[in-house]
Short mmCIF file of N, CA and C in Angstrom, two decimals:
data_model
loop_
_atom_site.label_atom_id
_atom_site.label_comp_id
_atom_site.label_asym_id
_atom_site.label_seq_id
_atom_site.Cartn_x
_atom_site.Cartn_y
_atom_site.Cartn_z
N MET A 1 24.31 90.95 112.56
CA MET A 1 25.21 91.85 111.86
C MET A 1 24.70 92.03 110.44
N ARG A 2 24.57 93.25 110.04
CA ARG A 2 24.14 93.54 108.67
C ARG A 2 25.30 93.55 107.69
N LYS A 3 26.42 94.15 108.14
CA LYS A 3 27.48 94.37 107.17
C LYS A 3 28.83 94.55 107.85
N VAL A 4 29.87 94.21 107.09
CA VAL A 4 31.25 94.46 107.49
C VAL A 4 31.71 95.69 106.73
N ILE A 5 32.32 96.62 107.46
CA ILE A 5 32.90 97.81 106.85
C ILE A 5 34.41 97.73 107.10
N VAL A 6 35.18 97.99 106.07
CA VAL A 6 36.64 97.88 106.17
C VAL A 6 37.25 99.27 106.22
N ARG A 7 38.00 99.53 107.30
CA ARG A 7 38.77 100.78 107.37
C ARG A 7 40.16 100.44 106.84
N LEU A 8 40.49 101.05 105.72
CA LEU A 8 41.74 100.75 105.03
C LEU A 8 42.92 101.50 105.66
N PRO A 9 44.11 100.91 105.59
CA PRO A 9 45.29 101.60 106.13
C PRO A 9 45.66 102.80 105.27
N GLU A 10 46.47 103.70 105.82
CA GLU A 10 46.89 104.89 105.08
C GLU A 10 47.80 104.55 103.90
N ASP A 11 48.61 103.52 104.03
CA ASP A 11 49.51 103.10 102.97
C ASP A 11 48.68 102.68 101.75
N LYS A 12 48.79 103.44 100.66
CA LYS A 12 47.93 103.21 99.49
C LYS A 12 48.10 101.82 98.88
N LYS A 13 49.33 101.34 98.81
CA LYS A 13 49.57 100.02 98.22
C LYS A 13 48.89 98.93 99.06
N LYS A 14 49.09 98.98 100.37
CA LYS A 14 48.43 98.00 101.24
C LYS A 14 46.92 98.11 101.15
N ALA A 15 46.42 99.35 101.11
CA ALA A 15 44.97 99.57 101.02
C ALA A 15 44.40 98.94 99.75
N GLU A 16 45.09 99.11 98.62
CA GLU A 16 44.63 98.54 97.35
C GLU A 16 44.64 97.01 97.40
N GLU A 17 45.70 96.43 98.00
CA GLU A 17 45.79 94.97 98.10
C GLU A 17 44.67 94.41 98.98
N ILE A 18 44.42 95.06 100.11
CA ILE A 18 43.37 94.62 101.03
C ILE A 18 42.00 94.74 100.37
N LYS A 19 41.78 95.86 99.70
CA LYS A 19 40.50 96.08 99.02
C LYS A 19 40.28 95.04 97.93
N ALA A 20 41.32 94.75 97.17
CA ALA A 20 41.21 93.74 96.10
C ALA A 20 40.87 92.37 96.68
N LEU A 21 41.55 91.99 97.75
CA LEU A 21 41.29 90.68 98.37
C LEU A 21 39.89 90.60 98.93
N LEU A 22 39.49 91.57 99.75
CA LEU A 22 38.18 91.49 100.41
C LEU A 22 37.03 91.68 99.43
N SER A 23 37.28 92.36 98.32
CA SER A 23 36.24 92.46 97.28
C SER A 23 35.93 91.10 96.70
N GLN A 24 36.93 90.22 96.65
CA GLN A 24 36.72 88.87 96.15
C GLN A 24 35.82 88.06 97.08
N TYR A 25 35.71 88.48 98.34
CA TYR A 25 34.83 87.83 99.31
C TYR A 25 33.45 88.50 99.36
N GLY A 26 33.23 89.48 98.51
CA GLY A 26 31.94 90.15 98.47
C GLY A 26 31.82 91.38 99.35
N VAL A 27 32.91 91.78 99.99
CA VAL A 27 32.88 92.99 100.81
C VAL A 27 32.87 94.19 99.88
N ASP A 28 31.98 95.15 100.16
CA ASP A 28 31.87 96.30 99.26
C ASP A 28 31.84 97.65 99.97
N SER A 29 32.14 97.67 101.27
CA SER A 29 32.14 98.93 102.02
C SER A 29 33.54 99.20 102.57
N PHE A 30 34.17 100.22 102.03
CA PHE A 30 35.53 100.57 102.41
C PHE A 30 35.58 102.05 102.78
N ILE A 31 36.29 102.35 103.86
CA ILE A 31 36.46 103.74 104.30
C ILE A 31 37.94 103.99 104.62
N SER A 32 38.32 105.25 104.62
CA SER A 32 39.68 105.63 105.01
C SER A 32 39.74 106.07 106.46
N SER A 33 38.61 106.62 106.95
CA SER A 33 38.56 107.08 108.34
C SER A 33 37.16 106.86 108.90
N LEU A 34 37.08 106.78 110.22
CA LEU A 34 35.78 106.58 110.87
C LEU A 34 34.85 107.77 110.66
N GLY A 35 35.41 108.94 110.42
CA GLY A 35 34.59 110.13 110.16
C GLY A 35 33.71 110.00 108.93
N GLU A 36 34.10 109.14 107.99
CA GLU A 36 33.31 108.95 106.77
C GLU A 36 31.96 108.29 107.04
N LEU A 37 31.80 107.68 108.19
CA LEU A 37 30.55 106.97 108.49
C LEU A 37 29.38 107.92 108.70
N GLY A 38 29.65 109.14 109.15
CA GLY A 38 28.59 110.11 109.38
C GLY A 38 27.69 109.73 110.55
N VAL A 39 28.27 109.10 111.55
CA VAL A 39 27.50 108.70 112.73
C VAL A 39 28.09 109.37 113.98
N GLU A 40 27.33 109.33 115.03
CA GLU A 40 27.76 109.90 116.31
C GLU A 40 28.70 108.93 117.02
N ARG A 41 29.87 109.42 117.44
CA ARG A 41 30.83 108.60 118.19
C ARG A 41 30.58 108.79 119.68
N VAL A 42 30.43 107.66 120.40
CA VAL A 42 30.15 107.73 121.84
C VAL A 42 31.06 106.76 122.58
N ALA A 43 31.78 107.28 123.57
CA ALA A 43 32.61 106.43 124.43
C ALA A 43 31.75 105.89 125.55
N VAL A 44 31.82 104.58 125.76
CA VAL A 44 31.05 103.93 126.82
C VAL A 44 32.04 103.37 127.83
N LYS A 45 32.00 103.95 129.04
CA LYS A 45 32.91 103.51 130.10
C LYS A 45 32.16 102.97 131.31
N SER A 46 30.85 103.24 131.37
CA SER A 46 30.06 102.79 132.52
C SER A 46 28.60 102.58 132.10
N GLN A 47 27.83 102.02 133.02
CA GLN A 47 26.40 101.82 132.76
C GLN A 47 25.69 103.15 132.54
N LYS A 48 26.16 104.19 133.20
CA LYS A 48 25.58 105.52 133.02
C LYS A 48 25.71 105.97 131.56
N ASP A 49 26.84 105.67 130.94
CA ASP A 49 27.04 106.01 129.53
C ASP A 49 26.07 105.24 128.64
N VAL A 50 25.82 103.97 128.98
CA VAL A 50 24.87 103.15 128.22
C VAL A 50 23.48 103.78 128.28
N GLU A 51 23.08 104.20 129.47
CA GLU A 51 21.77 104.83 129.64
C GLU A 51 21.66 106.14 128.87
N GLY A 52 22.77 106.87 128.74
CA GLY A 52 22.78 108.13 128.01
C GLY A 52 22.66 107.97 126.50
N LEU A 53 22.84 106.76 126.01
CA LEU A 53 22.76 106.53 124.56
C LEU A 53 21.35 106.70 124.01
N LYS A 54 20.34 106.55 124.84
CA LYS A 54 18.95 106.72 124.36
C LYS A 54 18.75 108.11 123.76
N GLU A 55 19.29 109.11 124.44
CA GLU A 55 19.16 110.48 123.97
C GLU A 55 19.92 110.67 122.65
N VAL A 56 21.11 110.10 122.56
CA VAL A 56 21.90 110.19 121.33
C VAL A 56 21.16 109.49 120.19
N ALA A 57 20.59 108.34 120.47
CA ALA A 57 19.87 107.55 119.45
C ALA A 57 18.67 108.31 118.89
N SER A 58 18.09 109.18 119.68
CA SER A 58 16.91 109.92 119.22
C SER A 58 17.26 110.95 118.14
N ARG A 59 18.54 111.33 118.07
CA ARG A 59 18.92 112.35 117.08
C ARG A 59 19.92 111.87 116.03
N ALA A 60 20.46 110.67 116.20
CA ALA A 60 21.50 110.18 115.28
C ALA A 60 21.02 108.96 114.52
N LYS A 61 21.38 108.88 113.25
CA LYS A 61 21.01 107.70 112.45
C LYS A 61 21.79 106.47 112.89
N GLY A 62 22.97 106.71 113.44
CA GLY A 62 23.80 105.62 113.89
C GLY A 62 24.75 106.07 114.97
N ILE A 63 25.20 105.09 115.76
CA ILE A 63 26.11 105.37 116.86
C ILE A 63 27.32 104.46 116.75
N LEU A 64 28.50 105.07 116.73
CA LEU A 64 29.75 104.31 116.77
C LEU A 64 30.12 104.19 118.24
N VAL A 65 29.96 102.99 118.79
CA VAL A 65 30.22 102.75 120.20
C VAL A 65 31.69 102.42 120.39
N GLU A 66 32.34 103.19 121.24
CA GLU A 66 33.74 102.96 121.56
C GLU A 66 33.83 102.53 123.01
N THR A 67 34.38 101.35 123.24
CA THR A 67 34.54 100.84 124.59
C THR A 67 36.00 100.53 124.83
N GLU A 68 36.33 100.34 126.08
CA GLU A 68 37.70 99.98 126.41
C GLU A 68 37.73 98.46 126.57
N SER A 69 38.25 97.95 127.64
CA SER A 69 38.35 96.50 127.81
C SER A 69 36.99 95.86 128.12
N TRP A 70 36.06 96.64 128.56
CA TRP A 70 34.73 96.17 128.94
C TRP A 70 33.84 96.28 127.70
N ARG A 71 33.56 95.17 126.99
CA ARG A 71 32.89 95.28 125.69
C ARG A 71 31.56 94.56 125.59
N ILE A 72 31.53 93.28 125.83
CA ILE A 72 30.35 92.49 125.50
C ILE A 72 29.14 92.87 126.36
N ILE A 73 29.31 92.99 127.67
CA ILE A 73 28.18 93.33 128.54
C ILE A 73 27.54 94.66 128.14
N PRO A 74 28.32 95.75 127.98
CA PRO A 74 27.66 96.99 127.57
C PRO A 74 27.01 96.88 126.19
N LEU A 75 27.62 96.13 125.29
CA LEU A 75 27.02 95.99 123.96
C LEU A 75 25.70 95.22 124.03
N GLU A 76 25.62 94.23 124.91
CA GLU A 76 24.35 93.53 125.09
C GLU A 76 23.28 94.51 125.55
N ASN A 77 23.63 95.35 126.52
CA ASN A 77 22.67 96.34 127.03
C ASN A 77 22.30 97.36 125.96
N ILE A 78 23.28 97.78 125.18
CA ILE A 78 23.03 98.76 124.11
C ILE A 78 22.12 98.17 123.05
N ILE A 79 22.39 96.95 122.64
CA ILE A 79 21.54 96.31 121.63
C ILE A 79 20.11 96.16 122.15
N ALA A 80 19.99 95.74 123.41
CA ALA A 80 18.65 95.58 124.00
C ALA A 80 17.90 96.91 124.05
N GLU A 81 18.61 98.00 124.34
CA GLU A 81 17.98 99.33 124.45
C GLU A 81 17.69 99.98 123.09
N LEU A 82 18.61 99.82 122.14
CA LEU A 82 18.53 100.61 120.91
C LEU A 82 18.13 99.85 119.66
N SER A 83 17.94 98.56 119.78
CA SER A 83 17.59 97.77 118.60
C SER A 83 16.37 98.35 117.90
N GLY A 84 16.53 98.68 116.63
CA GLY A 84 15.44 99.24 115.85
C GLY A 84 15.32 100.75 115.96
N LYS A 85 16.03 101.36 116.90
CA LYS A 85 15.96 102.81 117.10
C LYS A 85 17.12 103.54 116.46
N SER A 86 18.27 102.89 116.42
CA SER A 86 19.47 103.49 115.85
C SER A 86 20.41 102.37 115.43
N GLU A 87 21.20 102.60 114.39
CA GLU A 87 22.16 101.59 113.95
C GLU A 87 23.38 101.63 114.85
N ILE A 88 23.89 100.45 115.19
CA ILE A 88 25.03 100.35 116.10
C ILE A 88 26.27 99.89 115.33
N TYR A 89 27.32 100.70 115.40
CA TYR A 89 28.60 100.43 114.75
C TYR A 89 29.64 100.18 115.85
N VAL A 90 30.50 99.17 115.66
CA VAL A 90 31.59 98.92 116.59
C VAL A 90 32.81 98.48 115.79
N GLU A 91 33.97 99.00 116.18
CA GLU A 91 35.21 98.60 115.52
C GLU A 91 35.81 97.39 116.25
N ALA A 92 36.07 96.34 115.49
CA ALA A 92 36.67 95.12 116.05
C ALA A 92 38.15 95.35 116.33
N LEU A 93 38.62 94.75 117.42
CA LEU A 93 40.03 94.86 117.78
C LEU A 93 40.89 93.86 117.03
N ASN A 94 40.29 92.72 116.65
CA ASN A 94 40.99 91.63 115.97
C ASN A 94 39.94 90.67 115.41
N PRO A 95 40.33 89.65 114.66
CA PRO A 95 39.35 88.73 114.07
C PRO A 95 38.44 88.04 115.10
N SER A 96 38.97 87.60 116.23
CA SER A 96 38.11 86.93 117.21
C SER A 96 37.12 87.91 117.85
N ASP A 97 37.53 89.17 118.02
CA ASP A 97 36.62 90.19 118.53
C ASP A 97 35.50 90.44 117.51
N ALA A 98 35.83 90.45 116.23
CA ALA A 98 34.81 90.64 115.18
C ALA A 98 33.76 89.55 115.25
N VAL A 99 34.19 88.32 115.49
CA VAL A 99 33.25 87.20 115.61
C VAL A 99 32.35 87.42 116.83
N ALA A 100 32.92 87.84 117.94
CA ALA A 100 32.13 88.10 119.16
C ALA A 100 31.12 89.21 118.92
N LEU A 101 31.52 90.28 118.23
CA LEU A 101 30.62 91.39 117.96
C LEU A 101 29.46 90.96 117.07
N ARG A 102 29.73 90.06 116.16
CA ARG A 102 28.70 89.56 115.25
C ARG A 102 27.62 88.80 116.01
N GLY A 103 27.99 88.19 117.14
CA GLY A 103 27.05 87.33 117.84
C GLY A 103 26.50 87.84 119.15
N VAL A 104 26.76 89.11 119.50
CA VAL A 104 26.25 89.64 120.77
C VAL A 104 24.73 89.53 120.79
N LEU A 105 24.19 88.93 121.85
CA LEU A 105 22.74 88.70 122.00
C LEU A 105 22.15 87.94 120.82
N GLU A 106 22.95 87.12 120.19
CA GLU A 106 22.57 86.32 119.03
C GLU A 106 22.17 87.16 117.82
N LYS A 107 22.13 88.47 117.98
CA LYS A 107 21.78 89.37 116.88
C LYS A 107 23.02 90.07 116.36
N GLY A 108 23.88 90.48 117.28
CA GLY A 108 25.08 91.21 116.91
C GLY A 108 24.82 92.68 116.68
N VAL A 109 25.89 93.43 116.59
CA VAL A 109 25.77 94.85 116.27
C VAL A 109 25.41 94.96 114.80
N ASP A 110 24.93 96.11 114.39
CA ASP A 110 24.52 96.27 112.99
C ASP A 110 25.71 96.26 112.04
N TYR A 111 26.78 96.96 112.41
CA TYR A 111 27.95 97.08 111.54
C TYR A 111 29.22 96.80 112.32
N VAL A 112 30.02 95.87 111.83
CA VAL A 112 31.33 95.58 112.40
C VAL A 112 32.36 96.23 111.49
N ILE A 113 33.21 97.06 112.08
CA ILE A 113 34.27 97.73 111.33
C ILE A 113 35.56 96.97 111.60
N ILE A 114 36.21 96.56 110.54
CA ILE A 114 37.50 95.87 110.68
C ILE A 114 38.59 96.77 110.11
N SER A 115 39.78 96.68 110.68
CA SER A 115 40.91 97.51 110.24
C SER A 115 42.14 96.65 109.99
N PRO A 116 42.11 95.84 108.93
CA PRO A 116 43.28 94.99 108.67
C PRO A 116 44.49 95.83 108.30
N LYS A 117 45.65 95.39 108.77
CA LYS A 117 46.89 96.11 108.50
C LYS A 117 47.66 95.53 107.31
N SER A 118 47.27 94.30 106.89
CA SER A 118 47.96 93.62 105.78
C SER A 118 46.97 92.69 105.08
N VAL A 119 47.39 92.13 103.97
CA VAL A 119 46.56 91.18 103.24
C VAL A 119 46.32 89.93 104.10
N ASP A 120 47.36 89.47 104.80
CA ASP A 120 47.19 88.30 105.67
C ASP A 120 46.19 88.58 106.78
N ASP A 121 46.26 89.77 107.34
CA ASP A 121 45.32 90.19 108.37
C ASP A 121 43.89 90.21 107.81
N ALA A 122 43.73 90.75 106.61
CA ALA A 122 42.42 90.80 105.95
C ALA A 122 41.88 89.39 105.72
N ALA A 123 42.74 88.48 105.30
CA ALA A 123 42.32 87.09 105.08
C ALA A 123 41.90 86.44 106.40
N SER A 124 42.58 86.78 107.50
CA SER A 124 42.20 86.26 108.82
C SER A 124 40.81 86.73 109.21
N TYR A 125 40.51 88.00 108.96
CA TYR A 125 39.17 88.52 109.24
C TYR A 125 38.14 87.80 108.38
N ALA A 126 38.42 87.63 107.10
CA ALA A 126 37.48 86.97 106.19
C ALA A 126 37.20 85.55 106.64
N ASP A 127 38.23 84.82 107.03
CA ASP A 127 38.06 83.45 107.50
C ASP A 127 37.27 83.41 108.81
N ALA A 128 37.64 84.27 109.76
CA ALA A 128 36.98 84.28 111.07
C ALA A 128 35.50 84.62 110.94
N LEU A 129 35.18 85.57 110.07
CA LEU A 129 33.79 85.99 109.91
C LEU A 129 33.00 85.12 108.94
N GLY A 130 33.68 84.18 108.30
CA GLY A 130 32.99 83.31 107.35
C GLY A 130 32.39 84.09 106.21
N LEU A 131 33.17 84.99 105.65
CA LEU A 131 32.65 85.85 104.59
C LEU A 131 32.38 85.11 103.29
N GLY A 132 32.69 83.86 103.24
CA GLY A 132 32.42 83.09 102.04
C GLY A 132 33.69 82.71 101.33
N HIS A 133 33.53 82.30 100.12
CA HIS A 133 34.68 81.85 99.33
C HIS A 133 35.10 82.96 98.39
N ARG A 134 36.37 83.00 98.13
CA ARG A 134 36.86 83.97 97.17
C ARG A 134 36.23 83.69 95.81
N ARG A 135 35.89 84.76 95.13
CA ARG A 135 35.33 84.62 93.78
C ARG A 135 36.47 84.31 92.82
N VAL A 136 36.21 83.40 91.94
CA VAL A 136 37.20 83.02 90.94
C VAL A 136 36.56 83.21 89.58
N GLU A 137 37.27 83.87 88.72
CA GLU A 137 36.75 84.08 87.38
C GLU A 137 37.01 82.83 86.54
N LEU A 138 35.96 82.29 85.95
CA LEU A 138 36.08 81.12 85.10
C LEU A 138 36.00 81.53 83.64
N ARG A 139 36.92 80.96 82.83
CA ARG A 139 36.91 81.26 81.40
C ARG A 139 36.98 79.93 80.64
N PRO A 140 36.33 79.88 79.50
CA PRO A 140 36.40 78.64 78.71
C PRO A 140 37.83 78.39 78.21
N VAL A 141 38.19 77.12 78.15
CA VAL A 141 39.50 76.76 77.62
C VAL A 141 39.44 76.72 76.11
N LYS A 142 40.57 76.93 75.49
CA LYS A 142 40.62 76.94 74.02
C LYS A 142 41.13 75.62 73.51
#
């Protein structure tokens, strides 16, 4: 996994709180919608769809892979087929899914998109992904 991208909620106050918290963990990529990524969105429902990604990868800088309940096996095949040819983006369903996406084929997808709904949810993602420690500003005492 190269990077975590955070899709912020529509509620501006919650979005600001989540952004402030995750910035303390070093996260620096925030979006309001998946359309901001500028990548091709592809639904994968079968092995045939996985095979069709080669053609998409030849024309797109990145592919946002959307799967239903069937996730890890197709992502393993996609990573094996497209590694180095196109960037692979996947939206995590929850913190444990984000961890699984990070480790698919021991390499993981290129970009994991998380969509926390609250500050507590954002902290759960940060802890699950091991994003590091919150930054604390140190000042000399007087």
